[in-house]
Coordinates of N, CA and C in Angstrom, one line a residue:
X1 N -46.2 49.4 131.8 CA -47.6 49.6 132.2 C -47.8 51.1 132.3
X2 N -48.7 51.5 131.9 CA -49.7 52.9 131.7 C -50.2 53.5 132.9
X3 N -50.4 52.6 133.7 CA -51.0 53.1 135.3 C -50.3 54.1 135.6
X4 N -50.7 54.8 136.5 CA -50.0 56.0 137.4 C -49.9 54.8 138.6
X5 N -48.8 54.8 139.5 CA -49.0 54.0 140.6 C -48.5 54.9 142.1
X6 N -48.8 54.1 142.9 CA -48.6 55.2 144.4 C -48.0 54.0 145.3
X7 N -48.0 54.4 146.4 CA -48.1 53.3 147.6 C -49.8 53.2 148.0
X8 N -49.7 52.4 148.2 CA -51.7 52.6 149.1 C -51.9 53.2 150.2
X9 N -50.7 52.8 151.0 CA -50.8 53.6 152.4 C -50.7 55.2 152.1
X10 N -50.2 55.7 151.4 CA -50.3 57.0 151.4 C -51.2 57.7 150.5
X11 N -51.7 57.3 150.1 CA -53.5 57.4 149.6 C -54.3 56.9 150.3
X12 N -54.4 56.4 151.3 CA -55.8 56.0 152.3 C -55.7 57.2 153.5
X13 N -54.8 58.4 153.0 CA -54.7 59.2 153.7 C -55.8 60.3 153.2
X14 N -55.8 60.4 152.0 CA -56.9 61.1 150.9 C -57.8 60.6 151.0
X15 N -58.3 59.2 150.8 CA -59.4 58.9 150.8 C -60.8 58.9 152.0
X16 N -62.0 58.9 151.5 CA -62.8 59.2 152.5 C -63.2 57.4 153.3
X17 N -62.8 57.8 154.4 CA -63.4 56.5 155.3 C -64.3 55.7 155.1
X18 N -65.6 56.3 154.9 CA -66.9 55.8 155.0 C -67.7 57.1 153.6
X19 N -68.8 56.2 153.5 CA -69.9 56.8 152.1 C -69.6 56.2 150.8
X20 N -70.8 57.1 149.8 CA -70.7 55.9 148.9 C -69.9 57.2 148.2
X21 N -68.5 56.6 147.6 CA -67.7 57.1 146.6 C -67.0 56.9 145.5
X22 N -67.7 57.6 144.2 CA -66.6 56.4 142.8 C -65.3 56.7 143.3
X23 N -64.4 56.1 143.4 CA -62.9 56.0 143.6 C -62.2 55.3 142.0
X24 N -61.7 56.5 141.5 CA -60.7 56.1 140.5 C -59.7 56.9 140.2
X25 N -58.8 56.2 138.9 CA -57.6 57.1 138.5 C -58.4 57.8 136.7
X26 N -58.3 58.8 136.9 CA -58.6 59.8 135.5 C -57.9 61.5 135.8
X27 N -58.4 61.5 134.7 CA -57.5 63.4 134.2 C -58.6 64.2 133.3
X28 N -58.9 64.4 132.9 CA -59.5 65.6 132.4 C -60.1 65.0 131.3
X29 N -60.0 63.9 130.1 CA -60.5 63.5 128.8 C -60.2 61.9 129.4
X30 N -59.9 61.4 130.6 CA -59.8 59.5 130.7 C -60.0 59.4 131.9
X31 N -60.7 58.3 132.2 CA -60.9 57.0 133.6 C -60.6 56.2 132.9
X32 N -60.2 55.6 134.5 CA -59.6 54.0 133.8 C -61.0 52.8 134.6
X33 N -61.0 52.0 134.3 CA -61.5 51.0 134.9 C -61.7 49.7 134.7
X34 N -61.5 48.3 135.5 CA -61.4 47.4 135.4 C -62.4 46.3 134.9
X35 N -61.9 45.2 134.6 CA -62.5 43.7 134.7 C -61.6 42.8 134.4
X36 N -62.2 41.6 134.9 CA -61.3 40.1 134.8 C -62.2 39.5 133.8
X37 N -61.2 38.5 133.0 CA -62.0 37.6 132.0 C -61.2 36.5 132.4
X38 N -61.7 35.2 131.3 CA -61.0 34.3 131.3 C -59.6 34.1 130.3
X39 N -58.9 33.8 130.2 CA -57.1 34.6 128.5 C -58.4 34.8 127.9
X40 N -58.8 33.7 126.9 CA -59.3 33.7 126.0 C -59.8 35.5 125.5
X41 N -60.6 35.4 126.6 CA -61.0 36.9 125.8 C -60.2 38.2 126.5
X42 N -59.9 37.7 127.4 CA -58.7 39.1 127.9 C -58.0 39.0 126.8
X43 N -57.1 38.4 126.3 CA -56.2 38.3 125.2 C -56.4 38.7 123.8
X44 N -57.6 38.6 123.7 CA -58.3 38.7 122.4 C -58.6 40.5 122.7
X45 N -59.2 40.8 123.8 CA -59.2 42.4 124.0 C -57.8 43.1 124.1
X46 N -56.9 42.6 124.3 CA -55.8 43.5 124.4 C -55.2 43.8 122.9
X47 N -55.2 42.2 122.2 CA -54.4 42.3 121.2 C -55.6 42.8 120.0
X48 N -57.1 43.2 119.9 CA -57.9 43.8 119.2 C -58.0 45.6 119.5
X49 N -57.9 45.7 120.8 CA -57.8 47.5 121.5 C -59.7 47.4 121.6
X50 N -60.2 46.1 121.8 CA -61.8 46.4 122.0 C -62.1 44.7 122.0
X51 N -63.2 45.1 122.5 CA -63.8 43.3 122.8 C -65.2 43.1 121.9
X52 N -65.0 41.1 121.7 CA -65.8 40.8 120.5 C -65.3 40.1 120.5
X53 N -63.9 39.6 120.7 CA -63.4 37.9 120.5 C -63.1 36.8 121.5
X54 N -62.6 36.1 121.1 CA -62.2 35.0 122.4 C -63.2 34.8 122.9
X55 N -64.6 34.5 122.6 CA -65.7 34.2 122.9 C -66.8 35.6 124.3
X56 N -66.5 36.6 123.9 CA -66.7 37.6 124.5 C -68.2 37.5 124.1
X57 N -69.7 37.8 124.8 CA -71.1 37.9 124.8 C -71.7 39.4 125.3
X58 N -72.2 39.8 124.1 CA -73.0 40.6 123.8 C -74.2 40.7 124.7
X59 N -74.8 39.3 125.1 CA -76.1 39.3 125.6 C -76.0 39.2 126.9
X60 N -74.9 39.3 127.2 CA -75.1 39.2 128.6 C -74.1 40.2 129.4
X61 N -74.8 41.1 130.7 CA -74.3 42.4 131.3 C -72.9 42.2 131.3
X62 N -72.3 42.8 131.3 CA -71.0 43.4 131.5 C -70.6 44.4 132.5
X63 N -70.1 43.9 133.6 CA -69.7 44.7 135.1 C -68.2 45.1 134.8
X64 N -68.0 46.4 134.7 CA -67.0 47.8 135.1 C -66.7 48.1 136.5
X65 N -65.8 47.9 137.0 CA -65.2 48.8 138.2 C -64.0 49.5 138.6
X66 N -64.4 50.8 138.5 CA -63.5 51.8 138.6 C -62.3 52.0 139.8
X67 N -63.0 51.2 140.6 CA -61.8 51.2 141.8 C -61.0 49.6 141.9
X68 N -59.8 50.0 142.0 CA -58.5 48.6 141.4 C -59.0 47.7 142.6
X69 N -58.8 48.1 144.1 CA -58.9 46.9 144.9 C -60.4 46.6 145.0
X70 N -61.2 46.9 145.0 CA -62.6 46.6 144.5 C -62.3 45.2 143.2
X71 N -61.7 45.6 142.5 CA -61.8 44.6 141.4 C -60.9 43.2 142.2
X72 N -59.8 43.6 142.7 CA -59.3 42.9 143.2 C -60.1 41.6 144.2
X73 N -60.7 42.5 144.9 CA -61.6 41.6 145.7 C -62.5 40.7 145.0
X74 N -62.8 41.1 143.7 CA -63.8 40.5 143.1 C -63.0 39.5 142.4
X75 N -62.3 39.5 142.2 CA -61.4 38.5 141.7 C -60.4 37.5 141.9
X76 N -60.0 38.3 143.1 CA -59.0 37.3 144.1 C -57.5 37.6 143.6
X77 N -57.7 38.8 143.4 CA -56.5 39.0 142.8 C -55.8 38.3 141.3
X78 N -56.9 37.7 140.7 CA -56.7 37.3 139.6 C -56.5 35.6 139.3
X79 N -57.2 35.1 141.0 CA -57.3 33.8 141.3 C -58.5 33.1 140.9
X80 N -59.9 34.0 141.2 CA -60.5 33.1 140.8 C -60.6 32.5 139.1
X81 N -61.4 31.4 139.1 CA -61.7 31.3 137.7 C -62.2 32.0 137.1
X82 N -62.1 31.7 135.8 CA -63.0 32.4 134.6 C -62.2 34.1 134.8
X83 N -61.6 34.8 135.8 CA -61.1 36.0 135.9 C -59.9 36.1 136.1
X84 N -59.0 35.3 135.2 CA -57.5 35.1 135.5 C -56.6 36.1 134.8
X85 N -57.4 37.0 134.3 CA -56.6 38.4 133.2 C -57.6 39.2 134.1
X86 N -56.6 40.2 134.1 CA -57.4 41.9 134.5 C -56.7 43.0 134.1
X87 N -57.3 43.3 133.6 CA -57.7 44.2 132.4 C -57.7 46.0 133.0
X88 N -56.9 47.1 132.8 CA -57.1 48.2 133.1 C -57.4 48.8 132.0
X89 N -58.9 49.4 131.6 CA -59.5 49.5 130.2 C -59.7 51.4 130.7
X90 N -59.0 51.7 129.7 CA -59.0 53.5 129.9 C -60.2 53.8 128.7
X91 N -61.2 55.0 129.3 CA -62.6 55.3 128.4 C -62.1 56.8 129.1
X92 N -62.8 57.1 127.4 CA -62.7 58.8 127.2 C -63.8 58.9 128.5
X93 N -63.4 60.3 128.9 CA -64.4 60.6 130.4 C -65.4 61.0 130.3
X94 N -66.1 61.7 129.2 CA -67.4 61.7 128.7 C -67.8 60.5 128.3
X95 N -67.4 59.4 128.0 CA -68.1 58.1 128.0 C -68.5 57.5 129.6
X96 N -67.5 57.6 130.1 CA -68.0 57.1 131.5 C -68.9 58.0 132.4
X97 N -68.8 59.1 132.0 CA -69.9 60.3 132.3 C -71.4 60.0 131.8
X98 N -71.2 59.2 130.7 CA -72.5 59.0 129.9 C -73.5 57.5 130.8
X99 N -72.0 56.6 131.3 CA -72.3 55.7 131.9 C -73.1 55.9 133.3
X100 N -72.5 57.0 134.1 CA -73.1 57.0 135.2 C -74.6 57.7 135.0
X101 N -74.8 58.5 134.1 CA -75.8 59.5 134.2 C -76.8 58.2 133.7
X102 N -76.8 57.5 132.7 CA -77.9 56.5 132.9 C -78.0 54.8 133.4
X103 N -77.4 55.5 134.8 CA -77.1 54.2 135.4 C -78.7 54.2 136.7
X104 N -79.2 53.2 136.9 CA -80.3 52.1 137.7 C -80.1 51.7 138.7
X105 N -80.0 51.8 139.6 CA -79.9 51.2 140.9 C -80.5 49.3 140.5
X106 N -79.6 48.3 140.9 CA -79.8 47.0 140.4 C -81.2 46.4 141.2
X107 N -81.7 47.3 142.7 CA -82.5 46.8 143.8 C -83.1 48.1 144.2
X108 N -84.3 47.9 144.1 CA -84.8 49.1 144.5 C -84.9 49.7 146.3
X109 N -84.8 50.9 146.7 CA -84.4 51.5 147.5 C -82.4 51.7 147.6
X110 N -81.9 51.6 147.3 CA -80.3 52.0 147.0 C -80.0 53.3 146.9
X111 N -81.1 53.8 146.0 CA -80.9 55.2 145.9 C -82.3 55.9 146.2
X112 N -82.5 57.3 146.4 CA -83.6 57.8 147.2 C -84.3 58.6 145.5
X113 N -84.4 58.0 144.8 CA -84.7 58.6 143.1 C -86.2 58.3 142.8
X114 N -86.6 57.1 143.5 CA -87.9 56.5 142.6 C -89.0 56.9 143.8
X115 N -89.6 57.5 143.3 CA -91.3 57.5 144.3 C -91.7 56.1 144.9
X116 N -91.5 55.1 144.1 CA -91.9 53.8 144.3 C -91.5 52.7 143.7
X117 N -91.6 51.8 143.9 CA -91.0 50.1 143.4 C -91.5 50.5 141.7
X118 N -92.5 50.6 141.4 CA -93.3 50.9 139.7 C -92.3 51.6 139.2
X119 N -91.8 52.5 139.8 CA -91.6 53.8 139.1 C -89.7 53.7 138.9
X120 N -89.1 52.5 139.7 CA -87.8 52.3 139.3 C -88.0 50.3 138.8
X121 N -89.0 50.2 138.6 CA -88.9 48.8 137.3 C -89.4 49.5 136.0
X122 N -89.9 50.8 135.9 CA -89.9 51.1 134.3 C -88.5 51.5 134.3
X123 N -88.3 52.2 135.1 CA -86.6 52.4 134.9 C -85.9 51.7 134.5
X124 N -85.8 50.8 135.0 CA -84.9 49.3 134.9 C -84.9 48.8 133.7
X125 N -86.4 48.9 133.3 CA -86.5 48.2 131.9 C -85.8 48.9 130.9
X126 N -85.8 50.4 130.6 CA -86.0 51.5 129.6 C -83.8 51.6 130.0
X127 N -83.4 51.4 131.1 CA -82.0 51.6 131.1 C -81.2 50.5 130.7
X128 N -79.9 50.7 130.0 CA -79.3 49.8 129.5 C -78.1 49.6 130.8
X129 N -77.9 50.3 131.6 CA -76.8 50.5 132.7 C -77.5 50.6 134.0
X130 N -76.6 49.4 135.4 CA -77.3 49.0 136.2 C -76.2 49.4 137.3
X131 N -76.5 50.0 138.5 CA -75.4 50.5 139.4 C -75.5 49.5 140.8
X132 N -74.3 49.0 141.3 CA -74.3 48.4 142.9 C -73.5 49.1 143.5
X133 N -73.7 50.0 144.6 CA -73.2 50.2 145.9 C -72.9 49.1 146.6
X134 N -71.5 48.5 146.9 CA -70.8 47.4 147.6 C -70.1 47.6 148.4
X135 N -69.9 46.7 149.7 CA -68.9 47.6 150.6 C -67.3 47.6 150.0
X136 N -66.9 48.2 150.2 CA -65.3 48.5 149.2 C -64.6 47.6 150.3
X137 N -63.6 46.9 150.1 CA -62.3 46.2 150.3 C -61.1 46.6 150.8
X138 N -60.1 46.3 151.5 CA -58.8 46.9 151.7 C -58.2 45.4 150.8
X139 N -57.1 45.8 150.6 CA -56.2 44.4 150.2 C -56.2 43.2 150.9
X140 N -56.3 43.3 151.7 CA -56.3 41.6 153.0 C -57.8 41.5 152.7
X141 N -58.5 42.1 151.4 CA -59.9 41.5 152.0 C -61.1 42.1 152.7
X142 N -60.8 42.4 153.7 CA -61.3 43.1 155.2 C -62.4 44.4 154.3
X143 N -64.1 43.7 154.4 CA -65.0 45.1 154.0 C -64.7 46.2 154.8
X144 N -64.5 47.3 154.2 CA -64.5 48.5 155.0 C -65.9 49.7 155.3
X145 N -66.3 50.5 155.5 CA -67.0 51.4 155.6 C -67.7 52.2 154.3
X146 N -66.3 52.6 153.6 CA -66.8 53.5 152.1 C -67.4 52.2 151.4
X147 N -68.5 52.8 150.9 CA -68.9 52.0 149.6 C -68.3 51.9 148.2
X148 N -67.9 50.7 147.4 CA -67.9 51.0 146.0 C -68.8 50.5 144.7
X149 N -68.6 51.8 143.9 CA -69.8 51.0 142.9 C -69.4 50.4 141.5
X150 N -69.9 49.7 141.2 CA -69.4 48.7 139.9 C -71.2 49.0 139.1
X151 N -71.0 48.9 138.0 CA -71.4 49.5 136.7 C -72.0 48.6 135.9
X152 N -73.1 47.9 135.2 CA -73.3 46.9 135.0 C -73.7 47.5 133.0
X153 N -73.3 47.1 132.0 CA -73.5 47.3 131.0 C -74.3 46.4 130.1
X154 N -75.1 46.7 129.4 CA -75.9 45.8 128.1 C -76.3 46.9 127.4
X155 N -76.8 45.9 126.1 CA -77.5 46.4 124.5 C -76.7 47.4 124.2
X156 N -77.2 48.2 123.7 CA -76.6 49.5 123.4 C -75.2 50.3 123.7
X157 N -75.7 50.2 124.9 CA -74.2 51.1 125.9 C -73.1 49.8 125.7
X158 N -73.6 48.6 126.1 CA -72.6 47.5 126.3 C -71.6 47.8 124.9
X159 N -72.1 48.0 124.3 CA -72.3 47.6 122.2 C -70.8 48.8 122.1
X160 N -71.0 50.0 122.6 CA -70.3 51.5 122.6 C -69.5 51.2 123.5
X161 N -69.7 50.7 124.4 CA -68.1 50.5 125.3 C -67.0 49.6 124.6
X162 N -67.7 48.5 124.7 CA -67.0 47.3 123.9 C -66.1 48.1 122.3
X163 N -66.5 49.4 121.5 CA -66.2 49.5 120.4 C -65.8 50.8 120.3
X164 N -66.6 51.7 120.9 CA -66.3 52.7 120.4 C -65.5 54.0 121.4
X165 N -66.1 53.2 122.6 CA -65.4 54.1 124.0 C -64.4 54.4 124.4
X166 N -63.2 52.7 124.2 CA -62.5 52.6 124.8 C -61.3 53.5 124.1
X167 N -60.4 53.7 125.1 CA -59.1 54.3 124.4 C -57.7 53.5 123.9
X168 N -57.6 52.6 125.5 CA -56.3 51.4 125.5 C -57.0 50.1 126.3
X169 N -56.4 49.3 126.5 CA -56.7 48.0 126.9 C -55.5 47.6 127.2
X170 N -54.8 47.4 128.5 CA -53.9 46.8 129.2 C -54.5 45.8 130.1
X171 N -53.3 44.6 130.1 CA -53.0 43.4 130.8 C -52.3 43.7 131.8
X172 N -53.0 43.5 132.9 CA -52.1 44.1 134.3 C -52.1 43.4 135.5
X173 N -52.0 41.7 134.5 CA -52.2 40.8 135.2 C -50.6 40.4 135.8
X174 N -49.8 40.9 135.1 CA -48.2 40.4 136.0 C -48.1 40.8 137.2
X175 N -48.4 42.7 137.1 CA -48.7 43.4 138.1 C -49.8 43.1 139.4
X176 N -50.9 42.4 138.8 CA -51.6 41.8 140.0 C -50.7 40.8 140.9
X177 N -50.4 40.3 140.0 CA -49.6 39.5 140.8 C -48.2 39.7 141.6
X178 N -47.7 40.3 141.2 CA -46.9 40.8 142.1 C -47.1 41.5 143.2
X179 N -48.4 42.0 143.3 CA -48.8 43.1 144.3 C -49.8 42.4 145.4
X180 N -49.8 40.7 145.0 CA -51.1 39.9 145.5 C -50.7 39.7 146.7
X181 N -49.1 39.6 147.2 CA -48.9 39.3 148.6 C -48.5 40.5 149.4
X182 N -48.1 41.5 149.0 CA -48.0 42.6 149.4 C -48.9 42.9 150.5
X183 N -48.6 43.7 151.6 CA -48.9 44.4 152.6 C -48.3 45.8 153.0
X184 N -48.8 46.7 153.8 CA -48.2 47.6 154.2 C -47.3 48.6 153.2
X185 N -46.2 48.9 153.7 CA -45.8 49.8 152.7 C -45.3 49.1 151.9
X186 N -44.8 47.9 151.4 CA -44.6 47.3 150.0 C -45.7 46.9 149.3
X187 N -46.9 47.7 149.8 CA -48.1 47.4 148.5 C -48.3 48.7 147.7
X188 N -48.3 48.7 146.5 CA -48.7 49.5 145.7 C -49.5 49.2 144.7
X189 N -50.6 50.1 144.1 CA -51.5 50.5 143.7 C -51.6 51.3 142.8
X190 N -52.6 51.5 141.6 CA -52.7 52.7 140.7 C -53.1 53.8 142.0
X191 N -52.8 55.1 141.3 CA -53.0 55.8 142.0 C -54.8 56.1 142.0
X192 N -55.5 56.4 142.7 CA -57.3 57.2 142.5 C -57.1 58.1 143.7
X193 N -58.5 58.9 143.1 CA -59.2 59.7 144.0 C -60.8 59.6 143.8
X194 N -61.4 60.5 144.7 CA -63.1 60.4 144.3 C -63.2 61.3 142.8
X195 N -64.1 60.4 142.7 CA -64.5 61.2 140.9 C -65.7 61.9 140.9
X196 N -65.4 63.4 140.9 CA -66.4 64.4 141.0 C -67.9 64.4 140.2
X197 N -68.3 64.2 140.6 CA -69.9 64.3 140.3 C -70.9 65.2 140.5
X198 N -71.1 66.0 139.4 CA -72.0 67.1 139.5 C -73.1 66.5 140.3
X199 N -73.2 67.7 141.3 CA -74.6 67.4 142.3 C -75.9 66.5 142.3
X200 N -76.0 66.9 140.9 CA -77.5 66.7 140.1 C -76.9 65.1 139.9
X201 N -76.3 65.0 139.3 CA -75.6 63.6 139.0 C -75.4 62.6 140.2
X202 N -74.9 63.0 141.3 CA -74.4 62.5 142.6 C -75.7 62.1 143.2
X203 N -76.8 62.9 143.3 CA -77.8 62.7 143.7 C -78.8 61.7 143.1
X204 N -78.5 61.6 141.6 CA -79.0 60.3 141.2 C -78.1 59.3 140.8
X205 N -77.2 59.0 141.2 CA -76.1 57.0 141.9 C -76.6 57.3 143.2
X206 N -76.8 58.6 144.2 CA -76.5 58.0 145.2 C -74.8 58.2 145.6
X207 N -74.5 59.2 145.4 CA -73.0 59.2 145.6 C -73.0 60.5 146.5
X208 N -71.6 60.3 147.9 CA -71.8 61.0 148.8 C -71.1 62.5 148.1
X209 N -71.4 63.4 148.7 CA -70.6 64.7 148.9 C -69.2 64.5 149.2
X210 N -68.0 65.1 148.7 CA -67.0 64.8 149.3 C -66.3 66.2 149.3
X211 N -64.4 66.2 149.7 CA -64.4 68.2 149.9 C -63.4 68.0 148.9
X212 N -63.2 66.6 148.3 CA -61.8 66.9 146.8 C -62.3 67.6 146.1
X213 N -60.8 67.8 145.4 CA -61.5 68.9 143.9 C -61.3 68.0 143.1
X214 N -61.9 68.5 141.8 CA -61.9 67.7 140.7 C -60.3 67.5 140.2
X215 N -60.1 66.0 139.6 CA -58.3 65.3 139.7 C -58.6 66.5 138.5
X216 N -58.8 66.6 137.8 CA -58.3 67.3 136.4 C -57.8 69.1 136.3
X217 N -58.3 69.5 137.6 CA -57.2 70.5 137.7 C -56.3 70.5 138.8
X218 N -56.9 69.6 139.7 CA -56.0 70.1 141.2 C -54.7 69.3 140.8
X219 N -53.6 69.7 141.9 CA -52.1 69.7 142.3 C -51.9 68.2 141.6
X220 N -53.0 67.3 142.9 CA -53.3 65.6 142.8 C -53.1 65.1 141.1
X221 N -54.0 66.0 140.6 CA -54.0 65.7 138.7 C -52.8 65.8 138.2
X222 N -52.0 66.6 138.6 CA -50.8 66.6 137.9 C -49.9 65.8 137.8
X223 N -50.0 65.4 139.5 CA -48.9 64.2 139.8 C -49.6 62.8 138.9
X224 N -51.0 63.0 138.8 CA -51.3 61.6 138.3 C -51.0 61.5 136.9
X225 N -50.7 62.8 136.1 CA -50.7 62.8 135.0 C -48.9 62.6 134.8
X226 N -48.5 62.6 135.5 CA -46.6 62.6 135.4 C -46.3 60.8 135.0

């Protein structure tokens, strides 16, 4: 497996408590970020390096999330149905750069962007990428305080991620599982941190201020990169 991995307990030492923060693992040119399918098309994405087969749909959104126990939660660790493969899908970091900058708030008021209800449903319409602020998860489950956000893709963008974005496509479904009963310090995790967001940019997700530096030069980058 390709992941950088850590313990969790010693990364919830770095992380911010509370606010809304992308939490992921990237370096300077990659993020990584998740989803569950059903084999069919997880199988079909790993063994193609992009998705389109195993009955994979074009017409309908496609949700990204950048933070592993986030997805976990969403998935059950790889219990529920229909999400029995999970998938660590690494995109060049100007693609997912591209992703946040024309991302929509799914519900209006989320983010403080639109003068009015009018003025974020033309948005809605005119954007192909839809953003939720969620409360983020620990592993047992338990909503915590920081928010996380997951990424919603169609038409166009969907079209470019699915083909042209991605870099690798791992199955990191043995690893879910192994890590599903885990607690305390026998749980481990890819390693993340907050993913820096120019001001201008933070201010339209809706993403908090934080005092990390960006992973791609600091100390933290290196280790992630080893």
């Amino acid at each position: 497996m390709h992941l950088h991995l850590e313990a969790h307990q010693a990364q919830q030492s770095r992380w911010p408590a509370r606010g809304r923060h992308v939490m992921a693992q990237y370096d300077d040119t990659r993020v990584v970020v998740y989803q569950a399918y059903r084999p069919s098309i997880g199988r079909a994405a790993v063994q193609q390096g992009h998705f389109g087969g195993g009955g994979f749909s074009f017409d309908r959104m496609s949700w990204i999330k950048p933070n592993f126990l986030w997805m976990m939660y969403r998935c059950g660790w790889a219990q529920k149905d229909g999400q029995e493969v999970v998938l660590a899908i690494t995109l060049a970091r100007h693609a997912f750069d591209t992703i946040l900058s024309q991302a929509v708030p799914s519900s209006f008021g989320q983010v403080d962007r639109y003068p009015d209800r009018a003025a974020w449903s033309d948005a809605v319409k005119t954007s192909d990428v839809r953003l939720q602020w969620d409360p983020d998860h620990g592993p047992d489950g338990q909503p915590l305080e920081r928010r996380a956000i997951q990424l919603g893709l169609r038409g166009d963008t969907l079209a470019k991620f699915a083909r042209e974005w991605i870099l690798a496509i791992e199955d990191i479904t043995p690893f879910v599982v192994e890590q599903r009963t885990r607690r305390g310090a026998d749980l481990i995790t890819p390693r993340e941190a907050v993913y820096p967001c120019a001001p201008a940019g933070a201010a339209a997700i809706g993403c908090d201020r934080h005092d990390a530096v960006d992973l791609a030069t600091s100390s933290v980058a290196r280790a992630v990169a080893r």
